[in-house]
Structures are given as structure tokens and as C-alpha cells.
Amino acid sequence: MLYPTPLLCRAAPARLLLGPGCSRWLSLSCPRQVVMPAWVINRYGQNNVLRLANNMVLPFIRLPNEVIIRVHAASLNPIDVNMRSGYGAAALNIRRDPLKIKTTGNEFPLILGRDVSGVVMECGLSVSCFKPGDEVSLKPKGLSHTEAAALPYVGLTAWSAMNQTGGLNQNNCAGKRILIVGASGGVGTFAIQLMKAWGAHVTAVCSQDAKSLVTKLGADDVIDYKSGDTEEQLKLLPLFDFILDNVGGSTEKWALHFLKRWSGATYVTLVTPFLLNMDRLGVADGMLQTGITMSTKAVKHLCKGVHYRWAFFTPSGIFLDEIAELVNSGKIHPVIDEVFSFSEVPKAFLKVEQGHARGKIVINVLNKI
């Protein structure tokens, strides 16, 4: 999404927003040999592979359910940095070219990014939910484009983990004890606000310098993982009904001990080997290995009285609507660590790569805060 003018939307969220039943062959606008600037990569690697291309061809509508968006702001996520280095390439290349017709490396030049806020420029024939001039993605009225760009990916990821995977909603969260590990990042800061909006008691695990932030967002208890052993600190608190793990690694080894057994308590992690397995083993063997790993862990922990789950970002126009309602009602606010200009995209990638951002890193594409 790291380019200042048109973005062609035809991915899953666009199809969901614009409705099913669309023909996939009809071309709706003539190709235009108009170029635009964009940050691209021509190979996978470190930050030095990013380059500014001033002659990228402007996208044009090919399918009736597509829209073209003039990008005002975009934001970066850790997965964007990982994908710059080749993470998920096997799975994404299968999606781009399922029949393997094209040559290896055909995805380049590749534009990274998944979050965007902007204005619709052009719509396909079957698009009824949007018209030229509309702000997207269903941008909350009280937010600037810079603020709105910080919400979609982290919001839908948290929603997927806590609602779709964890079964939490506004009707069953009152009084439930929620533990969020990695609470000061993009997903964590959104998850705190979502759980408080739904009436839960939230314990946040983060470093001391993020304590004031997560407390302001509504966290009831804060555990500083740098001030002592996290497990020992958690032993002083009652057990939890739900744990969201944004960190992974060794966290999984101890976190499930702090769930209420035989009560439906659930541990959900966003750090999974799914794409890594496909990169390492190939798509078929990688999916097989992922299934074996997931099912083995789920059964192991179910025998101990707790549920073990993986969660992933899930595109959904319906959930974006619900998030927009929470934002408009003042229950959720975008949390932005730093805003970079379009010319500073490499600096923004480095900021994300260094970790410990408090909320989101945003690219202010049109230089209007």
C-alpha cells in the first residue's frame, strides 16, 4: 500500500465488502499507461532492498467488484518487515499463480503493505457499497486518514483472535479475566480497548515504559516483564479465562498454566509456524506439518482442561463496520507511535524492525496529518 495514488482493491476484504456473485472475467476500464511513484522491492532481503520507483503503472479495474483508491495514509505491521525478507513467499506465490504458469520471481517489483486509508476514485460495475469520493475503508467519521490507517490490520487481527477464535463478544465478556501478552504493540493496544469496551477485566504484560499507555487504554493490572520473573508476578493474581499471546516463543511454555482449568478457558496465539512451514517445506508438506502441530498441541492441552488455538488476520467488511462503531462511540482510539512521510518509508521499516513500538507506525502519504 506504500504508494500515494491509486490502489486497486480486489482482495478478499473488497469482495466481502462489495458482495458475492461477481463475474471474474469482465474488464471494466481501459488500461491507462499512466505511472505513479511507489516503494517496491525487486528481491527479498534487508532494508536496503527497498527502492522508490517513479514509473509504476497505474492500476486499472479488471473485475466488476473492484475499486481504485487514492491512498492518503498507510501503516506498517511486523508482517510487512518479515515479507520484505521473503516470509510467506511460498503461500503468497501460490495465491498469485495457483497453476504455476509464471516464472519464478514474477512477483517483483513487489509493493508491500496491508493497511490503507484513502478515497475511492473509480468503481467496478457491480460495486454498490461505494462510489467515487467515498472515504475507505469505511473510515470512522471522527478520524483523519492518518489515524484511520492505523486500525484495519490490527483491529481485524485482534477481532479474529478474540471473537472468531476465542468466542468472546460483548454479551459474554463481563467479569471475565483477560491476559494480554505483548500488550503495548498494535494488536495489543487494540485488544485492551476491545476487551474493556466489552466489559472484561484486563491484565497487560509489557515493559515499564509502556505502563502509562496501557493503563490509559484501560488495563486493570500491568505486569512489567523486565522488572522480574513474569510467571512469579502472575502467580500473585487470580487465574484467567482467556489469554492472547502476541509474543510467542517461550511464552507458550508457561502461559497456559495461568488459565482456569475445565472452565472453557482459552489460550490464543498469533505467532504460528503456518507460513514458515510452507516456506521451509513447500506448500503441501508445510500445510501437513502445520495441521499435525496444531492438532497435537490442541489435544495435549485439552486433556489438561484448557483450549489451545491459533489465530490469524481475517479480512471482513462486517467486522470493520463494528470496529468503526466502537471508534465513533469513543470506546476505541487509534494508538500511533510515530508518523513518517512517504519519502521516509525505509526509516519506518527500520522502526518496526527494531521492535517495541507503542502502537502503530504510519506513513503519511499525502503529507496531511
CSV table of C-alpha atoms in Angstrom, one decimal:
chain,number,residue,atom,x,y,z
A,1,MET,CA,0.0,0.0,0.0
A,2,LEU,CA,3.1,2.2,0.0
A,3,TYR,CA,2.2,4.4,-2.9
A,4,PRO,CA,0.5,7.8,-3.0
A,5,THR,CA,-2.1,7.4,-5.7
A,6,PRO,CA,-4.3,4.7,-6.8
A,7,LEU,CA,-4.6,1.4,-5.0
A,8,LEU,CA,-6.5,-1.4,-6.8
A,9,CYS,CA,-8.6,-3.3,-4.3
A,10,ARG,CA,-9.6,-6.8,-5.3
A,11,ALA,CA,-8.5,-8.9,-2.4
A,12,ALA,CA,-10.8,-10.8,0.0
A,13,PRO,CA,-11.9,-7.8,2.0
A,14,ALA,CA,-13.0,-6.0,-1.1
A,15,ARG,CA,-15.0,-9.0,-2.3
A,16,LEU,CA,-16.7,-9.3,1.1
A,17,LEU,CA,-17.4,-5.6,1.3
A,18,LEU,CA,-18.8,-5.4,-2.2
A,19,GLY,CA,-20.8,-8.6,-2.2
A,20,PRO,CA,-20.7,-12.1,-3.7
A,21,GLY,CA,-21.7,-13.4,-7.0
A,22,CYS,CA,-19.4,-11.2,-9.1
A,23,SER,CA,-18.2,-12.4,-12.5
A,24,ARG,CA,-14.4,-12.7,-12.6
A,25,TRP,CA,-13.7,-12.1,-16.3
A,26,LEU,CA,-15.2,-8.8,-17.2
A,27,SER,CA,-12.9,-5.9,-17.8
A,28,LEU,CA,-14.4,-2.6,-16.7
A,29,SER,CA,-11.9,0.1,-17.6
A,30,CYS,CA,-9.4,0.5,-20.3
A,31,PRO,CA,-5.7,0.1,-19.5
A,32,ARG,CA,-4.1,3.5,-19.0
A,33,GLN,CA,-0.4,4.0,-19.4
A,34,VAL,CA,-0.2,6.4,-16.5
A,35,VAL,CA,2.6,6.0,-13.9
A,36,MET,CA,2.9,6.7,-10.2
A,37,PRO,CA,5.6,6.6,-7.6
A,38,ALA,CA,5.8,3.6,-5.2
A,39,TRP,CA,8.1,1.9,-2.8
A,40,VAL,CA,8.9,-1.5,-4.1
A,41,ILE,CA,11.3,-4.4,-3.7
A,42,ASN,CA,12.9,-6.3,-6.6
A,43,ARG,CA,14.3,-9.1,-4.4
A,44,TYR,CA,13.9,-10.3,-0.8
A,45,GLY,CA,16.4,-9.1,1.8
A,46,GLN,CA,17.2,-6.5,4.4
A,47,ASN,CA,16.1,-2.8,4.4
A,48,ASN,CA,18.4,-1.9,1.5
A,49,VAL,CA,16.2,-3.8,-1.0
A,50,LEU,CA,13.6,-1.0,-0.7
A,51,ARG,CA,13.6,1.4,-3.6
A,52,LEU,CA,11.5,4.3,-4.7
A,53,ALA,CA,10.1,3.6,-8.3
A,54,ASN,CA,8.7,6.6,-10.0
A,55,ASN,CA,7.3,4.7,-13.0
A,56,MET,CA,4.9,2.1,-11.6
A,57,VAL,CA,1.9,1.6,-13.9
A,58,LEU,CA,-1.3,3.0,-12.5
A,59,PRO,CA,-3.7,0.1,-11.7
A,60,PHE,CA,-7.0,-0.2,-13.6
A,61,ILE,CA,-10.2,-2.1,-13.0
A,62,ARG,CA,-10.4,-5.5,-14.5
A,63,LEU,CA,-13.2,-7.1,-12.4
A,64,PRO,CA,-16.7,-5.8,-11.6
A,65,ASN,CA,-16.2,-6.0,-7.9
A,66,GLU,CA,-13.0,-3.9,-7.8
A,67,VAL,CA,-12.4,-0.3,-6.7
A,68,ILE,CA,-9.4,2.0,-7.1
A,69,ILE,CA,-8.4,4.1,-4.1
A,70,ARG,CA,-6.3,7.2,-3.9
A,71,VAL,CA,-4.1,6.4,-0.8
A,72,HIS,CA,-3.9,9.2,1.8
A,73,ALA,CA,-2.1,7.2,4.5
A,74,ALA,CA,-0.8,3.7,5.1
A,75,SER,CA,0.7,1.9,8.1
A,76,LEU,CA,3.3,-0.8,8.6
A,77,ASN,CA,3.0,-4.1,10.5
A,78,PRO,CA,5.7,-6.6,11.6
A,79,ILE,CA,4.5,-8.9,8.9
A,80,ASP,CA,5.4,-6.3,6.3
A,81,VAL,CA,9.0,-6.3,7.5
A,82,ASN,CA,9.1,-10.1,7.5
A,83,MET,CA,7.6,-10.3,4.0
A,84,ARG,CA,10.4,-7.9,2.8
A,85,SER,CA,12.8,-10.7,3.8
A,86,GLY,CA,10.7,-13.4,2.0
A,87,TYR,CA,8.5,-14.6,4.8
A,88,GLY,CA,5.3,-16.2,3.4
A,89,ALA,CA,6.6,-16.1,-0.2
A,90,ALA,CA,5.6,-19.7,-1.0
A,91,ALA,CA,2.0,-19.3,0.1
A,92,LEU,CA,1.6,-15.9,-1.5
A,93,ASN,CA,3.0,-17.0,-4.8
A,94,ILE,CA,0.6,-19.9,-4.9
A,95,ARG,CA,-2.3,-17.4,-4.4
A,96,ARG,CA,-0.9,-15.1,-7.1
A,97,ASP,CA,-0.3,-18.0,-9.6
A,98,PRO,CA,-2.1,-21.2,-8.5
A,99,LEU,CA,-1.3,-23.0,-11.7
A,100,LYS,CA,2.4,-22.1,-11.6
A,101,ILE,CA,2.3,-20.6,-15.1
A,102,LYS,CA,4.5,-17.7,-14.5
A,103,THR,CA,8.3,-17.8,-13.9
A,104,THR,CA,10.0,-17.7,-10.5
A,105,GLY,CA,10.4,-14.1,-9.2
A,106,ASN,CA,7.5,-12.9,-11.3
A,107,GLU,CA,6.0,-11.2,-8.1
A,108,PHE,CA,8.7,-8.4,-8.5
A,109,PRO,CA,8.6,-5.5,-8.4
A,110,LEU,CA,6.5,-6.1,-5.2
A,111,ILE,CA,4.7,-3.4,-3.2
A,112,LEU,CA,4.4,-4.2,0.4
A,113,GLY,CA,1.8,-3.1,2.9
A,114,ARG,CA,-1.7,-4.1,4.1
A,115,ASP,CA,-3.3,-1.1,5.8
A,116,VAL,CA,-4.7,1.9,3.9
A,117,SER,CA,-7.0,4.9,4.3
A,118,GLY,CA,-8.0,6.9,1.3
A,119,VAL,CA,-10.7,8.0,-1.1
A,120,VAL,CA,-12.4,5.9,-3.8
A,121,MET,CA,-11.5,7.1,-7.3
A,122,GLU,CA,-13.3,4.6,-9.5
A,123,CYS,CA,-15.7,1.6,-9.0
A,124,GLY,CA,-16.5,-1.6,-10.9
A,125,LEU,CA,-20.0,-2.1,-12.3
A,126,SER,CA,-21.1,-4.4,-9.5
A,127,VAL,CA,-20.0,-2.2,-6.7
A,128,SER,CA,-22.9,-0.8,-4.8
A,129,CYS,CA,-21.4,-0.1,-1.3
A,130,PHE,CA,-19.1,2.6,-2.5
A,131,LYS,CA,-19.0,5.5,-5.0
A,132,PRO,CA,-16.2,7.8,-6.2
A,133,GLY,CA,-15.4,10.2,-3.4
A,134,ASP,CA,-16.2,7.9,-0.5
A,135,GLU,CA,-13.6,7.5,2.2
A,136,VAL,CA,-12.4,4.0,2.9
A,137,SER,CA,-12.1,1.5,4.5
A,138,LEU,CA,-15.4,2.7,5.9
A,139,LYS,CA,-13.3,5.4,7.7
A,140,PRO,CA,-14.8,6.4,11.1
A,141,LYS,CA,-16.0,10.0,10.7
A,142,GLY,CA,-14.0,11.4,13.6
A,143,LEU,CA,-10.6,10.2,12.4
A,144,SER,CA,-8.1,11.6,10.0
A,145,HIS,CA,-6.7,9.3,7.3
A,146,THR,CA,-3.5,9.1,9.2
A,147,GLU,CA,-5.4,7.8,12.3
A,148,ALA,CA,-7.7,5.6,10.3
A,149,ALA,CA,-4.8,3.8,8.6
A,150,ALA,CA,-3.6,2.6,12.0
A,151,LEU,CA,-6.7,0.5,12.6
A,152,PRO,CA,-7.7,-2.1,9.9
A,153,TYR,CA,-5.0,-4.8,10.2
A,154,VAL,CA,-4.5,-4.8,14.0
A,155,GLY,CA,-8.2,-4.4,14.6
A,156,LEU,CA,-9.2,-7.3,12.4
A,157,THR,CA,-6.4,-9.4,13.8
A,158,ALA,CA,-7.4,-8.8,17.4
A,159,TRP,CA,-11.1,-9.3,16.4
A,160,SER,CA,-10.3,-12.6,14.7
A,161,ALA,CA,-8.3,-13.8,17.8
A,162,MET,CA,-10.7,-12.8,20.5
A,163,ASN,CA,-14.1,-13.1,18.8
A,164,GLN,CA,-13.8,-15.6,16.0
A,165,THR,CA,-11.2,-17.9,17.5
A,166,GLY,CA,-11.7,-17.2,21.3
A,167,GLY,CA,-15.5,-16.9,21.2
A,168,LEU,CA,-15.6,-13.6,23.2
A,169,ASN,CA,-18.2,-10.9,22.4
A,170,GLN,CA,-20.0,-8.0,24.0
A,171,ASN,CA,-22.5,-10.3,25.6
A,172,ASN,CA,-20.2,-12.8,27.4
A,173,CYS,CA,-17.1,-10.7,28.5
A,174,ALA,CA,-18.5,-9.0,31.6
A,175,GLY,CA,-16.4,-10.1,34.6
A,176,LYS,CA,-14.0,-12.3,32.6
A,177,ARG,CA,-10.3,-12.1,33.3
A,178,ILE,CA,-8.2,-11.5,30.2
A,179,LEU,CA,-4.4,-11.6,30.0
A,180,ILE,CA,-2.7,-9.9,27.0
A,181,VAL,CA,1.0,-10.7,26.5
A,182,GLY,CA,2.7,-8.1,24.3
A,183,ALA,CA,0.1,-5.5,25.2
A,184,SER,CA,1.8,-2.3,24.0
A,185,GLY,CA,2.1,-3.1,20.3
A,186,GLY,CA,-0.5,-2.5,17.6
A,187,VAL,CA,-2.7,-5.6,18.2
A,188,GLY,CA,-2.2,-5.4,22.0
A,189,THR,CA,-3.3,-1.8,22.3
A,190,PHE,CA,-6.4,-2.5,20.2
A,191,ALA,CA,-7.2,-5.7,22.2
A,192,ILE,CA,-7.1,-3.9,25.5
A,193,GLN,CA,-9.6,-1.4,24.3
A,194,LEU,CA,-11.9,-4.0,22.7
A,195,MET,CA,-12.0,-6.1,25.9
A,196,LYS,CA,-12.7,-3.1,28.1
A,197,ALA,CA,-15.5,-2.0,25.7
A,198,TRP,CA,-17.0,-5.4,26.2
A,199,GLY,CA,-16.7,-5.3,30.0
A,200,ALA,CA,-13.8,-7.6,30.7
A,201,HIS,CA,-11.0,-7.3,33.4
A,202,VAL,CA,-7.7,-6.9,31.5
A,203,THR,CA,-4.2,-7.7,32.7
A,204,ALA,CA,-1.5,-6.4,30.4
A,205,VAL,CA,2.1,-7.7,30.1
A,206,CYS,CA,4.5,-5.1,28.8
A,207,SER,CA,7.6,-3.2,29.8
A,208,GLN,CA,7.6,-0.4,32.5
A,209,ASP,CA,7.9,2.4,29.9
A,210,ALA,CA,4.6,1.3,28.4
A,211,LYS,CA,2.7,1.1,31.7
A,212,SER,CA,1.2,4.5,31.5
A,213,LEU,CA,0.0,3.9,27.9
A,214,VAL,CA,-1.8,0.6,28.6
A,215,THR,CA,-3.2,1.9,31.8
A,216,LYS,CA,-4.7,4.9,30.0
A,217,LEU,CA,-6.2,2.4,27.5
A,218,GLY,CA,-8.0,0.7,30.3
A,219,ALA,CA,-5.7,-2.1,31.6
A,220,ASP,CA,-6.7,-3.0,35.2
A,221,ASP,CA,-3.4,-4.7,36.1
A,222,VAL,CA,0.0,-4.3,34.4
A,223,ILE,CA,2.9,-6.8,34.6
A,224,ASP,CA,6.3,-5.5,33.8
A,225,TYR,CA,8.2,-8.4,32.3
A,226,LYS,CA,11.5,-6.5,32.7
A,227,SER,CA,11.2,-5.9,36.5
A,228,GLY,CA,11.2,-9.6,37.5
A,229,ASP,CA,10.0,-13.1,36.5
A,230,THR,CA,6.7,-12.8,34.7
A,231,GLU,CA,5.5,-16.1,36.0
A,232,GLU,CA,6.1,-15.2,39.6
A,233,GLN,CA,4.3,-11.9,39.2
A,234,LEU,CA,1.3,-13.7,37.6
A,235,LYS,CA,1.1,-16.2,40.4
A,236,LEU,CA,0.0,-13.4,42.7
A,237,LEU,CA,-3.1,-12.8,40.6
A,238,PRO,CA,-6.3,-15.0,40.1
A,239,LEU,CA,-6.3,-17.3,37.1
A,240,PHE,CA,-7.6,-16.2,33.7
A,241,ASP,CA,-10.4,-17.0,31.3
A,242,PHE,CA,-8.6,-16.0,28.2
A,243,ILE,CA,-5.0,-15.3,27.1
A,244,LEU,CA,-4.0,-13.5,24.0
A,245,ASP,CA,-0.3,-14.1,23.1
A,246,ASN,CA,1.3,-11.6,20.7
A,247,VAL,CA,4.8,-12.6,21.6
A,248,GLY,CA,5.2,-16.4,21.2
A,249,GLY,CA,8.5,-18.2,21.8
A,250,SER,CA,8.9,-19.3,25.4
A,251,THR,CA,5.6,-17.6,26.4
A,252,GLU,CA,3.7,-20.6,25.3
A,253,LYS,CA,5.5,-22.9,27.7
A,254,TRP,CA,4.2,-21.1,30.8
A,255,ALA,CA,1.2,-19.1,29.8
A,256,LEU,CA,-1.3,-21.9,29.7
A,257,HIS,CA,-0.6,-22.7,33.4
A,258,PHE,CA,-2.5,-19.5,34.3
A,259,LEU,CA,-5.8,-20.5,32.7
A,260,LYS,CA,-8.8,-21.7,34.7
A,261,ARG,CA,-8.9,-25.5,34.1
A,262,TRP,CA,-12.1,-27.2,32.9
A,263,SER,CA,-14.0,-24.0,32.6
A,264,GLY,CA,-13.7,-23.3,28.8
A,265,ALA,CA,-10.7,-21.1,29.3
A,266,THR,CA,-8.7,-20.5,26.1
A,267,TYR,CA,-5.2,-19.6,25.0
A,268,VAL,CA,-4.9,-18.0,21.6
A,269,THR,CA,-1.5,-17.2,20.0
A,270,LEU,CA,-0.9,-15.0,16.9
A,271,VAL,CA,2.6,-16.4,16.5
A,272,THR,CA,2.3,-19.6,14.4
A,273,PRO,CA,4.6,-21.6,12.1
A,274,PHE,CA,2.0,-21.7,9.3
A,275,LEU,CA,3.7,-19.6,6.6
A,276,LEU,CA,7.2,-20.6,7.9
A,277,ASN,CA,6.4,-24.3,7.4
A,278,MET,CA,5.3,-23.6,3.8
A,279,ASP,CA,8.4,-21.6,3.1
A,280,ARG,CA,10.6,-24.3,4.5
A,281,LEU,CA,8.8,-27.5,3.4
A,282,GLY,CA,6.8,-26.4,0.4
A,283,VAL,CA,3.0,-25.7,0.4
A,284,ALA,CA,1.7,-29.3,0.6
A,285,ASP,CA,4.2,-30.6,3.2
A,286,GLY,CA,4.1,-27.3,5.1
A,287,MET,CA,0.3,-27.5,5.4
A,288,LEU,CA,0.5,-31.1,6.5
A,289,GLN,CA,3.1,-30.3,9.2
A,290,THR,CA,1.1,-27.3,10.3
A,291,GLY,CA,-2.0,-29.5,10.7
A,292,ILE,CA,-0.1,-32.1,12.7
A,293,THR,CA,1.5,-29.5,15.0
A,294,MET,CA,-1.8,-27.7,15.6
A,295,SER,CA,-3.9,-30.8,16.3
A,296,THR,CA,-1.2,-32.3,18.6
A,297,LYS,CA,-1.0,-29.2,20.7
A,298,ALA,CA,-4.8,-28.8,20.8
A,299,VAL,CA,-5.3,-32.3,22.0
A,300,LYS,CA,-2.5,-32.1,24.5
A,301,HIS,CA,-3.9,-29.1,26.3
A,302,LEU,CA,-7.5,-30.2,26.0
A,303,CYS,CA,-6.5,-33.2,28.1
A,304,LYS,CA,-5.3,-30.7,30.7
A,305,GLY,CA,-8.6,-28.8,30.7
A,306,VAL,CA,-7.8,-25.8,28.6
A,307,HIS,CA,-8.3,-24.8,24.9
A,308,TYR,CA,-5.3,-24.1,22.7
A,309,ARG,CA,-5.8,-22.1,19.5
A,310,TRP,CA,-4.0,-20.3,16.7
A,311,ALA,CA,-5.4,-17.1,15.2
A,312,PHE,CA,-4.7,-15.2,12.0
A,313,PHE,CA,-5.7,-11.9,10.4
A,314,THR,CA,-9.2,-12.3,8.8
A,315,PRO,CA,-10.5,-9.7,6.3
A,316,SER,CA,-14.1,-8.7,7.0
A,317,GLY,CA,-16.1,-5.7,6.0
A,318,ILE,CA,-18.7,-6.6,8.6
A,319,PHE,CA,-16.2,-6.5,11.4
A,320,LEU,CA,-14.7,-3.3,10.1
A,321,ASP,CA,-18.2,-1.8,10.4
A,322,GLU,CA,-18.4,-2.9,14.1
A,323,ILE,CA,-14.9,-1.5,14.7
A,324,ALA,CA,-16.0,1.8,13.2
A,325,GLU,CA,-19.0,1.9,15.5
A,326,LEU,CA,-16.7,1.4,18.5
A,327,VAL,CA,-14.4,4.2,17.3
A,328,ASN,CA,-17.3,6.6,16.6
A,329,SER,CA,-18.7,5.9,20.1
A,330,GLY,CA,-15.3,6.8,21.7
A,331,LYS,CA,-14.6,3.3,23.0
A,332,ILE,CA,-11.6,2.6,20.8
A,333,HIS,CA,-8.9,5.1,19.7
A,334,PRO,CA,-6.0,4.5,17.3
A,335,VAL,CA,-2.7,4.3,19.0
A,336,ILE,CA,0.2,5.7,16.9
A,337,ASP,CA,3.8,5.6,17.9
A,338,GLU,CA,5.2,7.7,15.1
A,339,VAL,CA,4.2,9.1,11.7
A,340,PHE,CA,6.7,9.1,8.7
A,341,SER,CA,6.4,10.9,5.4
A,342,PHE,CA,6.3,9.0,2.1
A,343,SER,CA,10.0,9.7,1.5
A,344,GLU,CA,10.8,8.1,4.9
A,345,VAL,CA,9.4,4.7,4.2
A,346,PRO,CA,12.8,2.9,4.8
A,347,LYS,CA,13.1,4.6,8.2
A,348,ALA,CA,9.6,3.4,9.0
A,349,PHE,CA,10.6,-0.1,8.2
A,350,LEU,CA,13.6,0.1,10.4
A,351,LYS,CA,11.4,1.5,13.3
A,352,VAL,CA,9.1,-1.5,13.0
A,353,GLU,CA,12.1,-3.9,12.7
A,354,GLN,CA,13.6,-2.6,15.9
A,355,GLY,CA,10.5,-3.7,17.8
A,356,HIS,CA,8.9,-2.2,20.9
A,357,ALA,CA,6.8,0.3,19.0
A,358,ARG,CA,3.9,1.7,21.2
A,359,GLY,CA,1.0,1.2,18.8
A,360,LYS,CA,1.4,1.7,15.1
A,361,ILE,CA,3.8,3.2,12.6
A,362,VAL,CA,2.0,5.2,10.0
A,363,ILE,CA,3.1,6.5,6.6
A,364,ASN,CA,1.5,9.9,5.9
A,365,VAL,CA,1.4,9.5,2.1
A,366,LEU,CA,-0.1,12.9,1.1
A,367,ASN,CA,1.6,14.9,3.9
A,368,LYS,CA,-1.6,15.8,5.5
A,369,ILE,CA,-1.9,14.9,9.2
